[in-house]
PDB file of C-alpha atoms in Angstrom:
ATOM      1  CA  UNK A   1     211.977 -22.978 -44.907  1.00 93.00           C
ATOM      2  CA  UNK A   2     213.192 -21.724 -41.561  1.00 95.00           C
ATOM      3  CA  UNK A   3     215.974 -19.174 -41.391  1.00 97.00           C
ATOM      4  CA  UNK A   4     217.516 -17.563 -38.345  1.00 98.00           C
ATOM      5  CA  UNK A   5     220.008 -14.797 -39.029  1.00 98.00           C
ATOM      6  CA  UNK A   6     222.099 -13.383 -36.188  1.00 98.00           C
ATOM      7  CA  UNK A   7     223.852 -10.042 -36.232  1.00 98.00           C
ATOM      8  CA  UNK A   8     225.485  -7.632 -33.820  1.00 98.00           C
ATOM      9  CA  UNK A   9     228.568  -9.525 -32.770  1.00 98.00           C
ATOM     10  CA  UNK A  10     231.963  -7.878 -32.553  1.00 98.00           C
ATOM     11  CA  UNK A  11     234.980  -7.149 -30.403  1.00 98.00           C
ATOM     12  CA  UNK A  12     234.752  -5.186 -27.159  1.00 98.00           C
ATOM     13  CA  UNK A  13     236.846  -4.653 -24.073  1.00 98.00           C
ATOM     14  CA  UNK A  14     236.020  -6.034 -20.658  1.00 98.00           C
ATOM     15  CA  UNK A  15     233.030  -4.232 -19.238  1.00 98.00           C
ATOM     16  CA  UNK A  16     231.633  -3.331 -22.629  1.00 98.00           C
ATOM     17  CA  UNK A  17     228.241  -4.090 -24.110  1.00 98.00           C
ATOM     18  CA  UNK A  18     226.866  -5.655 -27.255  1.00 98.00           C
ATOM     19  CA  UNK A  19     223.352  -6.287 -28.514  1.00 98.00           C
ATOM     20  CA  UNK A  20     222.728  -9.309 -30.675  1.00 98.00           C
ATOM     21  CA  UNK A  21     219.745  -9.654 -32.974  1.00 98.00           C
ATOM     22  CA  UNK A  22     218.218 -12.724 -34.559  1.00 98.00           C
ATOM     23  CA  UNK A  23     215.735 -12.214 -37.369  1.00 98.00           C
ATOM     24  CA  UNK A  24     213.532 -15.222 -37.994  1.00 97.00           C
ATOM     25  CA  UNK A  25     211.639 -16.365 -41.065  1.00 96.00           C
ATOM     26  CA  UNK A  26     209.613 -19.502 -41.498  1.00 94.00           C
ATOM     27  CA  UNK A  27     209.037 -19.674 -37.753  1.00 92.00           C
ATOM     28  CA  UNK A  28     207.160 -17.311 -35.476  1.00 93.00           C
ATOM     29  CA  UNK A  29     208.966 -16.135 -32.369  1.00 94.00           C
ATOM     30  CA  UNK A  30     205.594 -15.417 -30.737  1.00 94.00           C
ATOM     31  CA  UNK A  31     204.583 -19.084 -30.814  1.00 95.00           C
ATOM     32  CA  UNK A  32     207.939 -20.838 -30.439  1.00 96.00           C
ATOM     33  CA  UNK A  33     210.323 -21.359 -27.583  1.00 97.00           C
ATOM     34  CA  UNK A  34     213.462 -19.443 -28.608  1.00 97.00           C
ATOM     35  CA  UNK A  35     216.985 -19.652 -27.270  1.00 97.00           C
ATOM     36  CA  UNK A  36     220.444 -18.136 -27.301  1.00 98.00           C
ATOM     37  CA  UNK A  37     223.464 -20.411 -27.126  1.00 98.00           C
ATOM     38  CA  UNK A  38     227.202 -19.952 -27.278  1.00 98.00           C
ATOM     39  CA  UNK A  39     230.180 -22.103 -28.060  1.00 98.00           C
ATOM     40  CA  UNK A  40     233.776 -21.285 -27.272  1.00 97.00           C
ATOM     41  CA  UNK A  41     236.655 -23.087 -29.012  1.00 93.00           C
ATOM     42  CA  UNK A  42     237.164 -26.533 -27.541  1.00 95.00           C
ATOM     43  CA  UNK A  43     234.014 -26.343 -25.445  1.00 97.00           C
ATOM     44  CA  UNK A  44     230.524 -27.703 -25.758  1.00 97.00           C
ATOM     45  CA  UNK A  45     227.672 -25.518 -26.899  1.00 98.00           C
ATOM     46  CA  UNK A  46     225.874 -24.123 -23.854  1.00 97.00           C
ATOM     47  CA  UNK A  47     222.502 -22.527 -23.356  1.00 97.00           C
ATOM     48  CA  UNK A  48     222.691 -18.840 -22.423  1.00 97.00           C
ATOM     49  CA  UNK A  49     219.022 -17.904 -22.333  1.00 97.00           C
ATOM     50  CA  UNK A  50     215.673 -19.092 -23.502  1.00 96.00           C
ATOM     51  CA  UNK A  51     212.569 -17.038 -24.089  1.00 96.00           C
ATOM     52  CA  UNK A  52     209.130 -18.459 -23.567  1.00 95.00           C
ATOM     53  CA  UNK A  53     206.105 -17.739 -25.724  1.00 94.00           C
ATOM     54  CA  UNK A  54     204.760 -15.274 -23.153  1.00 91.00           C
ATOM     55  CA  UNK A  55     208.097 -13.458 -23.170  1.00 89.00           C
ATOM     56  CA  UNK A  56     209.595 -14.594 -19.902  1.00 93.00           C
ATOM     57  CA  UNK A  57     213.287 -15.436 -20.071  1.00 95.00           C
ATOM     58  CA  UNK A  58     215.568 -17.748 -18.135  1.00 95.00           C
ATOM     59  CA  UNK A  59     219.351 -17.510 -18.007  1.00 96.00           C
ATOM     60  CA  UNK A  60     222.323 -19.631 -17.209  1.00 96.00           C
ATOM     61  CA  UNK A  61     223.920 -18.617 -13.913  1.00 97.00           C
ATOM     62  CA  UNK A  62     227.062 -17.123 -15.440  1.00 97.00           C
ATOM     63  CA  UNK A  63     225.129 -14.404 -17.286  1.00 98.00           C
ATOM     64  CA  UNK A  64     222.354 -13.603 -14.812  1.00 98.00           C
ATOM     65  CA  UNK A  65     222.195  -9.892 -14.073  1.00 98.00           C
ATOM     66  CA  UNK A  66     224.337  -9.064 -17.130  1.00 98.00           C
ATOM     67  CA  UNK A  67     222.365 -10.415 -20.091  1.00 98.00           C
ATOM     68  CA  UNK A  68     218.795  -9.683 -21.095  1.00 98.00           C
ATOM     69  CA  UNK A  69     216.929 -11.696 -23.722  1.00 97.00           C
ATOM     70  CA  UNK A  70     213.723 -10.407 -25.247  1.00 97.00           C
ATOM     71  CA  UNK A  71     211.765 -10.492 -28.457  1.00 96.00           C
ATOM     72  CA  UNK A  72     209.727  -8.268 -30.738  1.00 96.00           C
ATOM     73  CA  UNK A  73     206.850 -10.333 -32.068  1.00 96.00           C
ATOM     74  CA  UNK A  74     205.908  -7.702 -34.652  1.00 96.00           C
ATOM     75  CA  UNK A  75     209.406  -7.824 -36.132  1.00 97.00           C
ATOM     76  CA  UNK A  76     209.732 -11.578 -35.579  1.00 97.00           C
ATOM     77  CA  UNK A  77     213.105 -10.846 -34.031  1.00 98.00           C
ATOM     78  CA  UNK A  78     214.941 -12.041 -30.948  1.00 97.00           C
ATOM     79  CA  UNK A  79     217.483  -9.933 -29.047  1.00 98.00           C
ATOM     80  CA  UNK A  80     220.247 -10.507 -26.531  1.00 98.00           C
ATOM     81  CA  UNK A  81     221.532  -7.451 -24.692  1.00 98.00           C
ATOM     82  CA  UNK A  82     224.896  -8.242 -23.142  1.00 98.00           C
ATOM     83  CA  UNK A  83     226.377  -5.899 -20.548  1.00 98.00           C
ATOM     84  CA  UNK A  84     229.454  -6.026 -18.325  1.00 98.00           C
ATOM     85  CA  UNK A  85     231.104  -8.418 -20.735  1.00 98.00           C
ATOM     86  CA  UNK A  86     233.997 -10.565 -19.582  1.00 98.00           C
ATOM     87  CA  UNK A  87     236.736 -12.383 -21.517  1.00 97.00           C
ATOM     88  CA  UNK A  88     235.063 -15.682 -20.632  1.00 97.00           C
ATOM     89  CA  UNK A  89     232.007 -14.540 -22.622  1.00 98.00           C
ATOM     90  CA  UNK A  90     234.046 -14.841 -25.796  1.00 98.00           C
ATOM     91  CA  UNK A  91     232.330 -17.351 -28.084  1.00 98.00           C
ATOM     92  CA  UNK A  92     230.265 -17.842 -31.190  1.00 98.00           C
ATOM     93  CA  UNK A  93     226.697 -16.987 -30.294  1.00 98.00           C
ATOM     94  CA  UNK A  94     223.747 -18.721 -31.907  1.00 98.00           C
ATOM     95  CA  UNK A  95     220.013 -18.238 -31.784  1.00 98.00           C
ATOM     96  CA  UNK A  96     217.769 -21.247 -32.047  1.00 98.00           C
ATOM     97  CA  UNK A  97     214.110 -22.134 -32.242  1.00 97.00           C
ATOM     98  CA  UNK A  98     212.043 -25.080 -31.158  1.00 96.00           C
ATOM     99  CA  UNK A  99     209.128 -26.381 -33.161  1.00 93.00           C
ATOM    100  CA  UNK A 100     207.329 -26.529 -29.834  1.00 91.00           C
ATOM    101  CA  UNK A 101     205.961 -23.600 -27.870  1.00 93.00           C
ATOM    102  CA  UNK A 102     207.155 -25.360 -24.734  1.00 92.00           C
ATOM    103  CA  UNK A 103     210.397 -24.340 -23.067  1.00 94.00           C
ATOM    104  CA  UNK A 104     211.987 -26.747 -20.649  1.00 86.00           C
ATOM    105  CA  UNK A 105     213.609 -25.641 -17.430  1.00 85.00           C
ATOM    106  CA  UNK A 106     216.987 -25.266 -19.128  1.00 88.00           C
ATOM    107  CA  UNK A 107     218.086 -24.406 -22.673  1.00 92.00           C
ATOM    108  CA  UNK A 108     219.507 -27.667 -24.001  1.00 95.00           C
ATOM    109  CA  UNK A 109     220.885 -27.703 -27.554  1.00 96.00           C
ATOM    110  CA  UNK A 110     219.277 -31.056 -28.333  1.00 95.00           C
ATOM    111  CA  UNK A 111     215.808 -29.618 -27.698  1.00 95.00           C
ATOM    112  CA  UNK A 112     216.104 -26.990 -30.424  1.00 97.00           C
ATOM    113  CA  UNK A 113     215.308 -27.728 -34.038  1.00 96.00           C
ATOM    114  CA  UNK A 114     216.522 -24.710 -35.995  1.00 97.00           C
ATOM    115  CA  UNK A 115     219.776 -22.802 -35.739  1.00 98.00           C
ATOM    116  CA  UNK A 116     221.314 -19.636 -37.094  1.00 98.00           C
ATOM    117  CA  UNK A 117     224.812 -19.440 -38.495  1.00 97.00           C
ATOM    118  CA  UNK A 118     226.192 -17.677 -35.444  1.00 98.00           C
ATOM    119  CA  UNK A 119     227.834 -14.363 -34.711  1.00 98.00           C
ATOM    120  CA  UNK A 120     231.229 -13.996 -33.041  1.00 98.00           C
ATOM    121  CA  UNK A 121     231.633 -12.138 -29.765  1.00 98.00           C
ATOM    122  CA  UNK A 122     235.160 -11.416 -28.585  1.00 98.00           C
ATOM    123  CA  UNK A 123     235.900  -9.723 -25.262  1.00 98.00           C
ATOM    124  CA  UNK A 124     239.441  -8.595 -24.602  1.00 97.00           C
ATOM    125  CA  UNK A 125     240.950  -7.866 -21.212  1.00 93.00           C
TER     126      UNK A 125
END
């Protein structure tokens, strides 16, 4: 049974930082393509970052230079460091895993098989 449990969300002011964690069980982050997604009210779920098996990460344009996704294979945990937060970053954030070790060029929700319950990030101006 696969479980992904996110934590670390909260409320911050513009320019603040948060670090999200996603602890995995039933799936190994070292052999799976992993991703971070977010969904704001009334909007579609969008890919924020995906982390390849070798550890390299790709980001959507709106978070490049501000977000950093990485993993700790020993802890089987995924992280998302978010800096210089903006009100438009406000959303429910989810981590996700693919059954495949392959990551496509973009993080697409339909490519991911397992999802966490989400953690809320709210950025106030």
